[in-house]
Amino acid sequence: MEIWNVLDEFLPQLLLVLFALIMPALDYFFKDKRVLAFAALAPLVAYALALVSWTIGGYWEPAISEPRIGLLEVNLFSGVFALAFVAVGIIVVLSSPEFIKAERNQGEYYALLLLAITGMTVVALATDLIVLFVGLEVAGIASFALSGFSKREKRSAEAATKYFIVGGFSSALTLFAISLFYGVSGTTEIAAMGPQMDAMFADVDGTHSVAVLATVMLIAGLGFKIAAVPFHMWAPDVYEGAPTPVSGLLAAASKKMGFAALFKIFLLGLVVVKADWDVAIGIIAILTMTVGNLVAVVQTNIKRMLAYSSIAQAGYILMVLPIGTEYAVAGGLFHVLTHAFMKSGAFMVVAALAVRGVGESIDDFKGLGKRSPFLALAMTLFLFSLAGIPPLAGFASKFVLFSSAVDASIAPGGQSWLLWLAVAGVLNSALSLYYYARVVKRMYMEKGSDERIAIPKMTGVAILFALVMTILLGVYFDAVLELCQEAAGSLLQSVP
Amino acid sequence: MMENIPVLSLTILLPLIGALISFLLGKRGHMAKWVALIFSAAAFILSLALAYEFVVDPSSAAAGEIEGYSNGYQYYESHVWIEAIGINYIVGIDGISLPMFVLTTLLCMLSIIFSWDTDRRPKEYFGLMLILEVGVLGVFVSLDYFMFYVFWEIVLIPMYLMIGIWGGPRKDYAAIKFFIYTHVASLAMLIAIMAMYFEASLGTFSMEAIATQSVDFSRGMQVAIFAAMFFGFGVKLPMVPFHTWLPDAHVEAPTAGSVLLAGLLLKMGGYGLIRVAIPSLPSGAEDMVVVMAVIAVASILYGAVLCLAQNDLKKMVAYSSISHMGFVLLGYATLGELGVVAGVFQMFAHGLVTAVLFMMCGVVQHKCGTRLIDNLGGLAKKMPIAAALMTIGFLASLGLPGLVSFAAEFMVFAAVFFKWGLWIFLPIIAVVVTAAYYLWALQRSMFGPMTEKIDLSHVKDVDWYEGLPVAILIVLIAIFGVFPYLIFSRIGPAVEIALRAFGGG
C-alpha cells in the first residue's frame, strides 16, 4: 500500500483538515475576516468540483487504492452524500461572514465548520463501525461548539448545552449498540456483519435477541442524530438557538450524516434481521412525519417551524429502510440531495433577514413580497419545494421516494403494508402545505412595513445558488437521478 | 402551413414568456395588461389556426398524410425528458382536447380584457393569470402522466395567490381551503399514477403506452386505481360531497379568477376522467358506474336546490356550476359514445356560459357595490345593457333551446334515457329547479321596483372592457347553440377511440 495512493484517494478530506488547521493563523494575520470565508470556501469548492466531475460528468475517476485500506471506501454512495455535505457547506460558508460579522474568534468558526464537514464525509466513506463512529463524533463535537458560537446570546448557549448532552447520550447508545454487534458478529466491518451474525445465530442460542437489542439501541442512537420521533425533542430548541447558518448546517447536512450511517448499517449490515426491524422503522417513519408536520402547524417562530419541517422530512427519508429496494434507496439519496438545497436555502433566507434586523417570528415576514421581492420569491420556492409542489426539486425526489413504496407494495411478492408509507407520505405533504402556504400568505397577502430590505451580498449568492439548484433539480433531474440509482446499486451490490 | 412548427409547445410557451416579461416590468407595472393581452391574444390566434387546420375525421382522410399524427392525436410531439425513469415530454391534441384548448386561450384572453381596470399590483396579477394559462393548456395536451401532473399542480399556485391577494373579505380562509382541498385530491391521483406506472412496468410514463397495459389489469387493481383517480378528478369537478371548497373560493375570488376557476379549472377534472381514467381502466369504470351516476345526480339536484337558497348572486352562480358539472359526470357514467360526447360538449358549453355569468356578477358588484339579491332590484332601468347581457346569460345557463347548453344537456338526457330508461326523471327535476332559481333571481335583482337599499344615482352601465368579452361569449353561445355539430364532429371520433376498450361502446 503506497502512502501516495492513500493521499490521492482522501486528498479532499486532508485538504479540509489542513484548511481547518491553518484557519486560526489566517485569523491572526488578516483584519478583513471575509478572507477566512474565502479560505474555507477553497477546499469545499475544490471538493465539489471534483465530485461533480466524477459523479455526474464522468470526466475523472478518483484513484482508488488497491488493495483497499479497508476502513474507508470511495464509491458513488459516499459520493452522493459528500455532494450534499459539500453543497450545504458552501451555502453555509457563503452566508456566514455577514451573519457573524460582530463576533470574535471567527477563525475557530470556520475551522469548526470544516471539521464538521470532514466528519460527515468520513461517515459517508466508512466501511467499519468504529470509523463511522469516529466520523459521527468529529462532526458532532464540532457542531456542539458551533451551536454555541454566539456566546453572548443565552439561546445559543442553551442550544449548545442541550445539543451536547443529547448528543453525548446518543453517542453512548450508538457505541453500546456497536459493542453488542461486535459481540454477536465478531466484526466491526459493516458488510461482514450480516453473514457472521447469521452463522452466530445458528451456533449460539440467544444471540439473535442480543442482535435485536443492539438494533433497538442503534435506532435510538442514530434516531437522535436524524431527529426521528420520539428522539426529536432537542432539534427545535437547538435549531432555534444556534446561529442561523449553523442551523442550516444542522438541518441540511448533519441530519444527512445520520442517514448515511443508517443506510449503510441497516441495508448492508442488518439485512439478516430485517424482519425484526422493518415494521418498527416503518412506524417510526410515519410517526416522525406526522408529528413533525402537526407540530410545525402551530409554530410562530420560523426557525422552529423549519426545524419541525425537517423532522417531517426525516420521516420521509426513513421510508427507505423498510422498503429497501434499489429504487427506494435512489429516491432516498435523491431526497437527501434536494433537501440539502431547499432546506439550507430556506434557513439562509432567514439568515439574510436577520442580518438586516428582521426578526425570526413568522409575523415578521409580513409584506416581504414588497420589501424584498427576491428573498420573498426565493423563500416561496423553497417552501413550495419542501411541500412537494412541481416543478421544483422537492417534488421530483418525493415522487421517486413515494413511488418506490407503491412499487414495493404492488410488486409480486411485495409487502402490501408498504403502501401505507406512501399514503402517509402524501397526506403529510398535503398537511405540510398548510403551514408553508401560511408563510407565503404572510409574505404576499399581508401588509407589513414599507421599508425596503437590501440583500446581504454573499448570503444573496448562497441563496441564489440554492435556488438555482432547487429549480434545476426539479425541471431536469435525469443525470442526478441516474447517479442516485447507480449509487444505490453500489451500496446494495455489496449486500451479502 | 403549420407542419413543421411545434404549435402546441409554442402556444404553451407564449403565455410563459408573457408572464416572465410581466414580472420583470419593474416600475412600469401599468404596461402589464398590454403584455398580457398581446401574449394571450397571440396564444389564442395560434390555437385558432390550430383548430382551423385540425383534421376533423382523421380516419376518413388518409391519416398517414397528416403531419405529426399519432394514434388519434394531431400535432404530436415527443421528446425524452428524464430518461432514468422514463419521463417524456409528449404533447398531442385530439377532438376531446381541442375544444378545451381553444376555450382556455379564449377565456384567458377575455378575462385579461375584463380585468383592464385592475390597478392593484398589476404586474403580479397579469403575470399570474398567464402562468395559470400555461398550466391549464399543459394539462389539456399532456400525454405523459408525469407532465400531466406537473401542469396540474402548476395551476394551483397562481389561483391560490389570486384568491389570496385580490380576493374578498374571507380570502385567507377561501384561498387555503382551495389549495389544500385540491392538493389532497391531486395526491390521490398521484398515487394512482404511480400504481399504474409500476403495474404496467413498462418503464415509461407515457399515457398511451400505459393504457395498452392497464386495460388488462386485474379487476380489483383497476377498481382501486379508478377509485383513486375518480376522487382526484372528482374533487376538481367538483362532485358532491367534495364540493365545499368551490363556493368559498368563488365568492372570495376576483371576477377574472372566478371565470378561470369555473370556466377552466373545473374542466380539468372532467377532462382527466375522459382522457385518463375511463379509457385506461375500463373494468374499473364499469364497476363504478353506479357510484358515478349516483354522485352525478346528487350533484345536479343538490347544487340546484342550494341555488334556490342563495342570496348572493355570485354564490348562486357558483352552486349552479356544481349542478351543471354534474351533467358532465352523468354523461360519462353512461359509458356510451353519446353520453361521453355530450359530457365533453357540456364542459365546453359550461365554460362559455359560466364565464358570462361570473363576468356579469362582477359587473354588478363593481357598479353597485353589492351582489346581495335582497339589496338589488330594478337595475334594468339604470343599466339596460347589463340587464340584457345577464338575462341572456341566465337563459343560456338554464338551457334555452337554441343556446349552447340546451344542446349539451339534451344529449345527456337522451343518453341517460337510452341507458337507464325512466330513471331520467331524477335529473330532469333539476331543469325545473334551475329555471326557477334563475328566473327568480333575475326578477328580484334586475326587474321589479328600483331598490332603495343602495344608492343607484351614480350607477353606470357596463364599461367597454366588461361588455366586450361578454358580448363575444354570447355570440359564441348562440353560434354553437345553433350549430353544435361544429364541436360534435370533432369530439365524436376522439371519443370513439377513447371508448374502444368498451367493445364499441
Coordinates of N, CA and C in Angstrom, one line a residue, chain B residues 150-251:
Chain B
V150 N -47.5 17.6 -13.3 CA -46.7 18.8 -13.1 C -47.6 20.0 -13.5
F151 N -48.2 20.0 -14.7 CA -49.0 21.1 -15.1 C -50.2 21.2 -14.2
W152 N -50.8 20.1 -13.9 CA -52.0 20.1 -13.0 C -51.7 20.8 -11.7
E153 N -50.5 20.6 -11.1 CA -50.2 21.3 -9.9 C -49.8 22.7 -10.1
I154 N -49.2 23.0 -11.3 CA -48.8 24.4 -11.5 C -50.0 25.3 -11.5
V155 N -51.1 24.8 -11.9 CA -52.3 25.6 -11.9 C -52.7 26.1 -10.5
L156 N -52.4 25.3 -9.5 CA -52.9 25.7 -8.1 C -52.3 27.0 -7.6
I157 N -51.0 27.1 -7.8 CA -50.3 28.2 -7.2 C -50.8 29.6 -7.6
P158 N -50.9 29.9 -8.9 CA -51.4 31.2 -9.3 C -52.9 31.4 -8.8
M159 N -53.7 30.3 -8.8 CA -55.0 30.5 -8.3 C -55.1 30.8 -6.8
Y160 N -54.2 30.1 -6.1 CA -54.1 30.3 -4.6 C -53.8 31.8 -4.4
L161 N -52.8 32.3 -5.1 CA -52.3 33.7 -4.9 C -53.4 34.7 -5.4
M162 N -54.1 34.3 -6.5 CA -55.1 35.3 -7.0 C -56.2 35.4 -6.0
I163 N -56.7 34.3 -5.4 CA -57.7 34.4 -4.4 C -57.2 35.1 -3.2
G164 N -55.9 34.8 -2.8 CA -55.4 35.3 -1.5 C -55.0 36.8 -1.6
I165 N -54.6 37.3 -2.7 CA -54.2 38.6 -2.8 C -55.3 39.6 -3.2
W166 N -56.0 39.2 -4.3 CA -57.0 40.1 -4.8 C -58.4 39.7 -4.4
G167 N -58.6 38.8 -3.4 CA -59.9 38.3 -3.1 C -60.7 39.2 -2.1
G168 N -61.8 38.7 -1.8 CA -62.8 39.4 -0.9 C -62.4 39.3 0.6
P169 N -63.3 39.6 1.5 CA -63.0 39.7 2.9 C -62.6 38.4 3.5
R170 N -63.1 37.3 3.1 CA -62.7 36.0 3.7 C -61.7 35.3 2.8
K171 N -60.8 36.0 2.2 CA -59.9 35.4 1.2 C -58.9 34.4 1.8
D172 N -58.5 34.7 3.0 CA -57.5 33.9 3.6 C -58.0 32.4 3.7
Y173 N -59.2 32.4 4.3 CA -59.8 31.1 4.5 C -60.1 30.4 3.2
A174 N -60.6 31.1 2.2 CA -61.0 30.5 0.9 C -59.8 30.1 0.2
A175 N -58.7 30.9 0.2 CA -57.5 30.5 -0.6 C -56.9 29.2 0.0
I176 N -56.8 29.2 1.3 CA -56.1 28.0 1.8 C -57.0 26.7 1.7
K177 N -58.2 27.0 1.8 CA -59.2 25.8 1.6 C -59.1 25.3 0.2
F178 N -59.1 26.2 -0.7 CA -59.0 25.8 -2.1 C -57.7 25.0 -2.3
F179 N -56.6 25.6 -1.8 CA -55.3 25.0 -2.1 C -55.2 23.6 -1.5
I180 N -55.6 23.4 -0.2 CA -55.4 22.1 0.5 C -56.3 21.1 -0.2
Y181 N -57.6 21.5 -0.3 CA -58.6 20.6 -0.8 C -58.2 20.0 -2.2
T182 N -57.8 20.8 -3.1 CA -57.5 20.3 -4.4 C -56.1 19.6 -4.4
H183 N -55.2 20.1 -3.5 CA -53.9 19.4 -3.5 C -54.1 18.0 -3.0
V184 N -54.9 17.8 -2.0 CA -55.1 16.4 -1.5 C -55.7 15.5 -2.6
A185 N -56.6 16.1 -3.3 CA -57.2 15.3 -4.4 C -56.1 15.0 -5.5
S186 N -55.2 16.0 -5.8 CA -54.2 15.7 -6.7 C -53.3 14.6 -6.2
L187 N -53.1 14.5 -4.9 CA -52.2 13.5 -4.4 C -52.8 12.1 -4.5
A188 N -54.1 12.0 -4.4 CA -54.7 10.7 -4.6 C -54.5 10.3 -6.0
M189 N -54.6 11.3 -6.9 CA -54.4 11.0 -8.3 C -52.9 10.6 -8.5
L190 N -52.0 11.2 -7.8 CA -50.6 10.9 -7.9 C -50.3 9.4 -7.6
I191 N -50.9 9.0 -6.5 CA -50.7 7.6 -6.1 C -51.3 6.6 -7.2
A192 N -52.4 7.0 -7.7 CA -53.0 6.2 -8.8 C -52.0 6.2 -10.0
I193 N -51.4 7.3 -10.3 CA -50.5 7.3 -11.4 C -49.3 6.4 -11.1
M194 N -48.8 6.5 -9.9 CA -47.6 5.6 -9.5 C -48.0 4.1 -9.7
A195 N -49.2 3.8 -9.2 CA -49.6 2.4 -9.2 C -49.7 2.0 -10.7
M196 N -50.3 2.8 -11.6 CA -50.4 2.4 -13.0 C -49.0 2.2 -13.6
Y197 N -48.1 3.1 -13.2 CA -46.7 3.1 -13.8 C -46.1 1.7 -13.4
F198 N -46.2 1.4 -12.1 CA -45.5 0.1 -11.7 C -46.2 -1.1 -12.1
E199 N -47.5 -1.0 -12.1 CA -48.3 -2.2 -12.5 C -48.1 -2.5 -14.0
A200 N -48.0 -1.5 -14.8 CA -47.7 -1.7 -16.2 C -46.3 -2.1 -16.5
S201 N -45.4 -1.7 -15.5 CA -44.0 -1.9 -15.6 C -43.4 -1.9 -17.0
L202 N -43.7 -0.8 -17.6 CA -43.1 -0.5 -18.9 C -41.9 0.4 -18.8
G203 N -41.7 1.0 -17.7 CA -40.6 2.0 -17.5 C -40.8 3.3 -18.3
T204 N -42.1 3.6 -18.5 CA -42.4 4.9 -19.1 C -43.7 5.4 -18.5
F205 N -43.8 6.8 -18.5 CA -45.0 7.4 -18.0 C -45.9 7.8 -19.2
S206 N -45.6 7.4 -20.4 CA -46.5 7.7 -21.5 C -47.9 7.2 -21.3
M207 N -48.9 8.1 -21.4 CA -50.2 7.7 -21.2 C -50.7 6.6 -22.2
E208 N -50.3 6.8 -23.5 CA -50.7 5.8 -24.5 C -50.1 4.4 -24.2
A209 N -48.8 4.4 -23.9 CA -48.2 3.1 -23.6 C -48.8 2.4 -22.4
I210 N -49.0 3.2 -21.4 CA -49.6 2.6 -20.1 C -51.0 2.1 -20.4
A211 N -51.7 2.8 -21.2 CA -53.1 2.4 -21.5 C -53.2 1.1 -22.2
T212 N -52.2 0.8 -23.0 CA -52.2 -0.5 -23.7 C -52.1 -1.7 -22.7
Q213 N -51.4 -1.4 -21.5 CA -51.3 -2.5 -20.5 C -52.4 -2.4 -19.5
S214 N -52.8 -1.2 -19.1 CA -53.7 -1.0 -18.0 C -55.1 -1.6 -18.3
V215 N -55.5 -1.7 -19.6 CA -56.8 -2.3 -19.8 C -56.9 -3.8 -19.4
D216 N -55.7 -4.4 -19.3 CA -55.7 -5.8 -18.9 C -55.3 -6.0 -17.4
F217 N -55.3 -4.9 -16.7 CA -55.0 -5.1 -15.2 C -56.1 -5.9 -14.6
S218 N -55.8 -6.6 -13.5 CA -56.9 -7.3 -12.8 C -58.0 -6.4 -12.4
R219 N -59.2 -6.9 -12.3 CA -60.4 -6.1 -12.0 C -60.2 -5.3 -10.7
G220 N -59.7 -6.0 -9.7 CA -59.5 -5.4 -8.4 C -58.6 -4.2 -8.5
M221 N -57.5 -4.4 -9.2 CA -56.5 -3.3 -9.3 C -57.1 -2.2 -10.1
Q222 N -57.9 -2.5 -11.1 CA -58.5 -1.4 -11.9 C -59.5 -0.6 -11.1
V223 N -60.3 -1.3 -10.3 CA -61.2 -0.6 -9.4 C -60.5 0.3 -8.4
A224 N -59.4 -0.2 -7.8 CA -58.7 0.6 -6.8 C -58.1 1.8 -7.5
I225 N -57.5 1.6 -8.6 CA -56.8 2.8 -9.3 C -57.9 3.8 -9.7
F226 N -59.0 3.2 -10.3 CA -60.0 4.1 -10.8 C -60.6 4.9 -9.7
A227 N -60.8 4.3 -8.5 CA -61.4 5.0 -7.4 C -60.5 6.2 -7.0
A228 N -59.2 5.9 -6.9 CA -58.3 7.0 -6.5 C -58.3 8.1 -7.5
M229 N -58.3 7.8 -8.8 CA -58.4 8.8 -9.9 C -59.7 9.5 -9.8
F230 N -60.8 8.8 -9.6 CA -62.1 9.4 -9.6 C -62.2 10.4 -8.5
F231 N -61.6 10.1 -7.3 CA -61.5 11.1 -6.2 C -60.7 12.3 -6.7
G232 N -59.6 12.0 -7.3 CA -58.7 13.1 -7.6 C -59.4 14.1 -8.6
F233 N -60.0 13.5 -9.6 CA -60.6 14.4 -10.6 C -61.9 14.9 -10.1
G234 N -62.6 14.1 -9.3 CA -64.0 14.5 -8.9 C -64.0 15.7 -8.0
V235 N -63.0 15.8 -7.1 CA -62.9 17.0 -6.3 C -62.8 18.2 -7.1
K236 N -62.1 18.2 -8.2 CA -61.9 19.3 -9.0 C -63.2 19.6 -9.8
L237 N -64.0 18.6 -10.0 CA -65.1 18.8 -10.9 C -66.1 19.9 -10.5
P238 N -66.6 20.1 -9.4 CA -66.5 19.3 -8.2 C -67.7 18.4 -8.0
M239 N -67.6 17.3 -7.3 CA -68.8 16.5 -7.1 C -69.2 16.5 -5.6
V240 N -70.4 16.4 -5.4 CA -70.9 16.3 -4.0 C -70.4 14.9 -3.5
P241 N -69.9 14.8 -2.3 CA -69.8 15.7 -1.2 C -68.5 16.5 -1.1
F242 N -67.7 16.5 -2.1 CA -66.4 17.2 -2.0 C -66.4 18.6 -2.7
H243 N -67.5 19.2 -2.6 CA -67.7 20.5 -3.4 C -67.5 21.7 -2.6
T244 N -67.3 21.5 -1.2 CA -67.5 22.7 -0.4 C -66.4 23.8 -0.6
W245 N -65.3 23.4 -1.2 CA -64.2 24.4 -1.5 C -64.7 25.4 -2.5
L246 N -65.6 25.0 -3.4 CA -65.9 25.8 -4.6 C -66.6 27.1 -4.3
P247 N -67.8 27.0 -3.5 CA -68.5 28.3 -3.2 C -67.6 29.3 -2.5
D248 N -66.8 28.8 -1.5 CA -65.9 29.7 -0.8 C -64.9 30.4 -1.8
A249 N -64.3 29.5 -2.6 CA -63.3 30.1 -3.5 C -63.9 31.1 -4.4
H250 N -65.1 30.7 -5.0 CA -65.7 31.6 -5.9 C -66.1 33.0 -5.3
V251 N -66.7 32.9 -4.2 CA -67.2 34.1 -3.6 C -66.1 35.1 -3.3

